[in-house]
mmCIF file of N, CA and C in Angstrom:
data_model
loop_
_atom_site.group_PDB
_atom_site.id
_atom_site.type_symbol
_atom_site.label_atom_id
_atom_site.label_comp_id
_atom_site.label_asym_id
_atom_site.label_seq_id
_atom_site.Cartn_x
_atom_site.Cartn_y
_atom_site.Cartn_z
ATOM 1 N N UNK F 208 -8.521 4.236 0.984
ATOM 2 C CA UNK F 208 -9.010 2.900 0.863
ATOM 3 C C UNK F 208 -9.037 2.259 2.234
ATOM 4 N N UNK F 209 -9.298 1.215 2.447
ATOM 5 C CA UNK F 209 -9.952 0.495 3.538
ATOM 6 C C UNK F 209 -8.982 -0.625 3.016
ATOM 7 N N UNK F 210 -8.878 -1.193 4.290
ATOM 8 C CA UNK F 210 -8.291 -2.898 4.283
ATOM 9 C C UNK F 210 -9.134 -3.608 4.371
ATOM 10 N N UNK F 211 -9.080 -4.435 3.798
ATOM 11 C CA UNK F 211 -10.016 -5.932 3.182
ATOM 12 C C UNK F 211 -9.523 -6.692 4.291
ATOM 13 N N UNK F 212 -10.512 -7.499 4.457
ATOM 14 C CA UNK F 212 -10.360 -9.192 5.027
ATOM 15 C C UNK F 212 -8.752 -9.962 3.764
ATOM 16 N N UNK F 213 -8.253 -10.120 4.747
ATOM 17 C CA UNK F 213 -6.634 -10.884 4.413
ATOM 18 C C UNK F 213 -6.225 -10.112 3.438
ATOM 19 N N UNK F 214 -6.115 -8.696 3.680
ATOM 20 C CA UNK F 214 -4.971 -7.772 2.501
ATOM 21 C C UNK F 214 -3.576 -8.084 3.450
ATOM 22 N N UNK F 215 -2.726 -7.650 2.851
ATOM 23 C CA UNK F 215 -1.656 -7.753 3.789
ATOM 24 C C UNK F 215 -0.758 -6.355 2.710
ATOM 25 N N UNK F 216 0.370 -5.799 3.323
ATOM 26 C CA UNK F 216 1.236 -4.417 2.939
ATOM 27 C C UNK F 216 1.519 -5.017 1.336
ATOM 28 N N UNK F 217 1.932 -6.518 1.378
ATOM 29 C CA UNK F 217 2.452 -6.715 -0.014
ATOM 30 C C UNK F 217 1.678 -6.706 -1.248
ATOM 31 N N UNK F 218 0.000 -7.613 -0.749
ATOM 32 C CA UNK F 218 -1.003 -7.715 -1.618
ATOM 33 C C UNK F 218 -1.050 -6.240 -2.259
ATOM 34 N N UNK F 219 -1.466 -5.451 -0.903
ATOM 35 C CA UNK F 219 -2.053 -3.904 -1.406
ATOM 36 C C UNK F 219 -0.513 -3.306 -2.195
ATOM 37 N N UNK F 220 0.931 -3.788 -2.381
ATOM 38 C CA UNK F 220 1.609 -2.924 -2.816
ATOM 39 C C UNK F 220 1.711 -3.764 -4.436
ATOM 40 N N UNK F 221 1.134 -4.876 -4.321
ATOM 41 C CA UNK F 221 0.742 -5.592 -5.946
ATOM 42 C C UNK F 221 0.162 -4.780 -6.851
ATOM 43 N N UNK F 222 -1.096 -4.437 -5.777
ATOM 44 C CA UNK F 222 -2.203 -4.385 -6.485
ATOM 45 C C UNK F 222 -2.309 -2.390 -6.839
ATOM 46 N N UNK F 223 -1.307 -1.914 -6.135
ATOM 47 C CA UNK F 223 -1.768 -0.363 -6.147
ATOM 48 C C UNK F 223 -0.586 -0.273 -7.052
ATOM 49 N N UNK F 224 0.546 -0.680 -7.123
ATOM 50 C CA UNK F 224 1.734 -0.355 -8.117
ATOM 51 C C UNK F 224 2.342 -1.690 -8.608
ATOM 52 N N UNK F 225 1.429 -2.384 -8.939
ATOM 53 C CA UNK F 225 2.471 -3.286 -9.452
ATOM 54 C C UNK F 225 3.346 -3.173 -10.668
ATOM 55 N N UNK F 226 4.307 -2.147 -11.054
ATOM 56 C CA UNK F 226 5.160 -2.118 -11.770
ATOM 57 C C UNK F 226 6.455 -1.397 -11.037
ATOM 58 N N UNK F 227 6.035 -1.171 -9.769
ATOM 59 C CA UNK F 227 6.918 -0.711 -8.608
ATOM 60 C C UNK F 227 7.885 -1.494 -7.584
ATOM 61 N N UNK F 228 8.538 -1.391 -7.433
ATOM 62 C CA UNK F 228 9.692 -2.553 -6.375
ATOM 63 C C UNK F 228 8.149 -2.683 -5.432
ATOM 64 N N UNK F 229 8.242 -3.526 -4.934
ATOM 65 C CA UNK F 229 6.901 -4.214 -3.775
ATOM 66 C C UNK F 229 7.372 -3.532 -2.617
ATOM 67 N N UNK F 230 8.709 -3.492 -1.670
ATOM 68 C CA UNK F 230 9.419 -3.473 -0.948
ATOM 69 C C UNK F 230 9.535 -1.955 -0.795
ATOM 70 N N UNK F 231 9.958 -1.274 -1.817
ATOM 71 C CA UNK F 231 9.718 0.207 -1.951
ATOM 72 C C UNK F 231 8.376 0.924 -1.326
ATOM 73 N N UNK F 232 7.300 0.455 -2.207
ATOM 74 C CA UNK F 232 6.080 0.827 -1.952
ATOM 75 C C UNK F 232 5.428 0.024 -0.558
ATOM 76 N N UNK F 233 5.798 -1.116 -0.186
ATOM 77 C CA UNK F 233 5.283 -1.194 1.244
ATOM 78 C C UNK F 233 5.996 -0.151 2.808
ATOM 79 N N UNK F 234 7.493 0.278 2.318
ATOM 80 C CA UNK F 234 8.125 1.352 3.435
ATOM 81 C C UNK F 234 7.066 2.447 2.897
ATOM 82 N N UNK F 235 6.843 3.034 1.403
ATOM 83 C CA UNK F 235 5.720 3.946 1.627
ATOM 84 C C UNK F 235 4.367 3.814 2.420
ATOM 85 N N UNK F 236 3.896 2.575 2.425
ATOM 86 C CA UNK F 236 2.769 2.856 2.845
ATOM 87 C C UNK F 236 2.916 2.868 4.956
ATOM 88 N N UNK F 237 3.617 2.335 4.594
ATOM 89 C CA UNK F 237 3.761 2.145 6.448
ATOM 90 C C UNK F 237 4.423 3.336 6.665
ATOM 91 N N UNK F 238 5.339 4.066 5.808
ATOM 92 C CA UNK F 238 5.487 5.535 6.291
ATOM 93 C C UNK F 238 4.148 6.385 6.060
ATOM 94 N N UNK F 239 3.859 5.984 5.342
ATOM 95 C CA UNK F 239 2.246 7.686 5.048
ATOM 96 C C UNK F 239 1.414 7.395 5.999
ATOM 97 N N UNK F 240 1.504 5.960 6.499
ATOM 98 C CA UNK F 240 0.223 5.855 7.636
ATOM 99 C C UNK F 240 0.803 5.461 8.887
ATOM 100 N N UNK F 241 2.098 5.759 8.645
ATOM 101 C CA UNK F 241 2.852 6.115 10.686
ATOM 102 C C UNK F 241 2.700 4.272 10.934
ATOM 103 N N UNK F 242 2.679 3.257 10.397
ATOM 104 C CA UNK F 242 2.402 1.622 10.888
ATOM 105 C C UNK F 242 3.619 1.397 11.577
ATOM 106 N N UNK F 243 3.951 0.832 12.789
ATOM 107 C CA UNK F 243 5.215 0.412 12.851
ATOM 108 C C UNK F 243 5.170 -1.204 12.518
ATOM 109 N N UNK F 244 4.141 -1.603 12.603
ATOM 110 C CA UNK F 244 4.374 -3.273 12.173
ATOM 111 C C UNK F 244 3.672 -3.219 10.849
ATOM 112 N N UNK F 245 3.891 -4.721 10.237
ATOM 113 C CA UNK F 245 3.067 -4.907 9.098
ATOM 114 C C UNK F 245 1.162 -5.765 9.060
ATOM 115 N N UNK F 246 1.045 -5.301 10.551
ATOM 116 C CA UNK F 246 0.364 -6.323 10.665
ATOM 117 C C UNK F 246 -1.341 -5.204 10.318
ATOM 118 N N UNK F 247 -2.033 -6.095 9.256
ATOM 119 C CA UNK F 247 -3.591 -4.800 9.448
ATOM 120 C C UNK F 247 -4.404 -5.525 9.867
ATOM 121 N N UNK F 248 -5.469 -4.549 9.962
ATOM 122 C CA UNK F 248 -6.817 -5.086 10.452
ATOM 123 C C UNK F 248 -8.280 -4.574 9.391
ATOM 124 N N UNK F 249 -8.461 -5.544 9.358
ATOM 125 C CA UNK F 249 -9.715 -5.247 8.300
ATOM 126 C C UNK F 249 -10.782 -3.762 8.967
ATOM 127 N N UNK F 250 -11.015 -2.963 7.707
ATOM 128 C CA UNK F 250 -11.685 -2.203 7.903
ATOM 129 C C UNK F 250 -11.044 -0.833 8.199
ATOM 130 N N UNK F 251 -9.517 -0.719 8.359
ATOM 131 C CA UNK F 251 -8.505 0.164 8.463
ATOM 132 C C UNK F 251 -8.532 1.041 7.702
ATOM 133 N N UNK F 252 -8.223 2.336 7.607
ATOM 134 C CA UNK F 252 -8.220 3.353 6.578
ATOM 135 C C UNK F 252 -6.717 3.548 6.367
ATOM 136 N N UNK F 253 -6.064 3.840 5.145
ATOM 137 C CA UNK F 253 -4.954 3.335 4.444
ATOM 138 C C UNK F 253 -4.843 4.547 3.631
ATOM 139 N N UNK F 254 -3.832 5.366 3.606
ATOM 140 C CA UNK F 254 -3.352 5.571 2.579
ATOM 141 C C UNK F 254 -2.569 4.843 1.781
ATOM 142 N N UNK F 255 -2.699 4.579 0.085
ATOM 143 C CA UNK F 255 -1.672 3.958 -0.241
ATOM 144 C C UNK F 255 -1.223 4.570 -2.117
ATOM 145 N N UNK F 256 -0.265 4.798 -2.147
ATOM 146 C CA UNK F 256 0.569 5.138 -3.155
ATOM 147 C C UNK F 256 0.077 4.470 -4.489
ATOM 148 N N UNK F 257 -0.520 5.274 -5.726
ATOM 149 C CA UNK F 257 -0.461 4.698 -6.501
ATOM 150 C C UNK F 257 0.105 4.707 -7.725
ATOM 151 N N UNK F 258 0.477 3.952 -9.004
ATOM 152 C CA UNK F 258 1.820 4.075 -9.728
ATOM 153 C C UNK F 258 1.139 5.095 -10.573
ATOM 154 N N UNK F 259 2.004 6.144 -11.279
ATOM 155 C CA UNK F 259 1.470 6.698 -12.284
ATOM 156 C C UNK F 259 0.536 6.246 -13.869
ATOM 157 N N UNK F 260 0.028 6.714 -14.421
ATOM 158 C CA UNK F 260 -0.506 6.067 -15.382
ATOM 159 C C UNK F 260 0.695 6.469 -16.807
ATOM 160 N N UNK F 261 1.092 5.207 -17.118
ATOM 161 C CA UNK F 261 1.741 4.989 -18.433
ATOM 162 C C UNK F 261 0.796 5.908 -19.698
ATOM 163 N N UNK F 262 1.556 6.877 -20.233
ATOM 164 C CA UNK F 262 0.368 7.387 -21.237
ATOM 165 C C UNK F 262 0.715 6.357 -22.424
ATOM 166 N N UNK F 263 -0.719 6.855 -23.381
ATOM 167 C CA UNK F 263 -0.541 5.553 -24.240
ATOM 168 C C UNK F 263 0.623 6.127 -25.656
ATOM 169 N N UNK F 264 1.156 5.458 -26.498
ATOM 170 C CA UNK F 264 2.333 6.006 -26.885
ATOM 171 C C UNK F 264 1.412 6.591 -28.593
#
């Protein structure tokens, strides 16, 4: 995925796992993509972690 105009580590860790600690999944993403700050730039290529899918019961 690509970074959007005003994503920031937390938005994208809402929006890719939100049933995941936020905090958890933002050290993932700044570890899989080597970031040492939190700071992005639009148009960035991103790996980012996403939560498993709940099967349906």
């Amino acid at each position: 995925m690509s970074v959007g105009q005003g994503d920031t580590l937390s938005s994208l860790a809402a929006r890719f796992a939100p049933d995941s600690d936020a905090s958890a999944v933002v050290a993932r993403i700044k570890e899989l993509n080597r970031l040492d700050e939190a700071v992005l730039v639009a148009g960035l290529p991103l790996t980012v972690p996403v939560a498993d899918a709940v099967p349906a019961p």
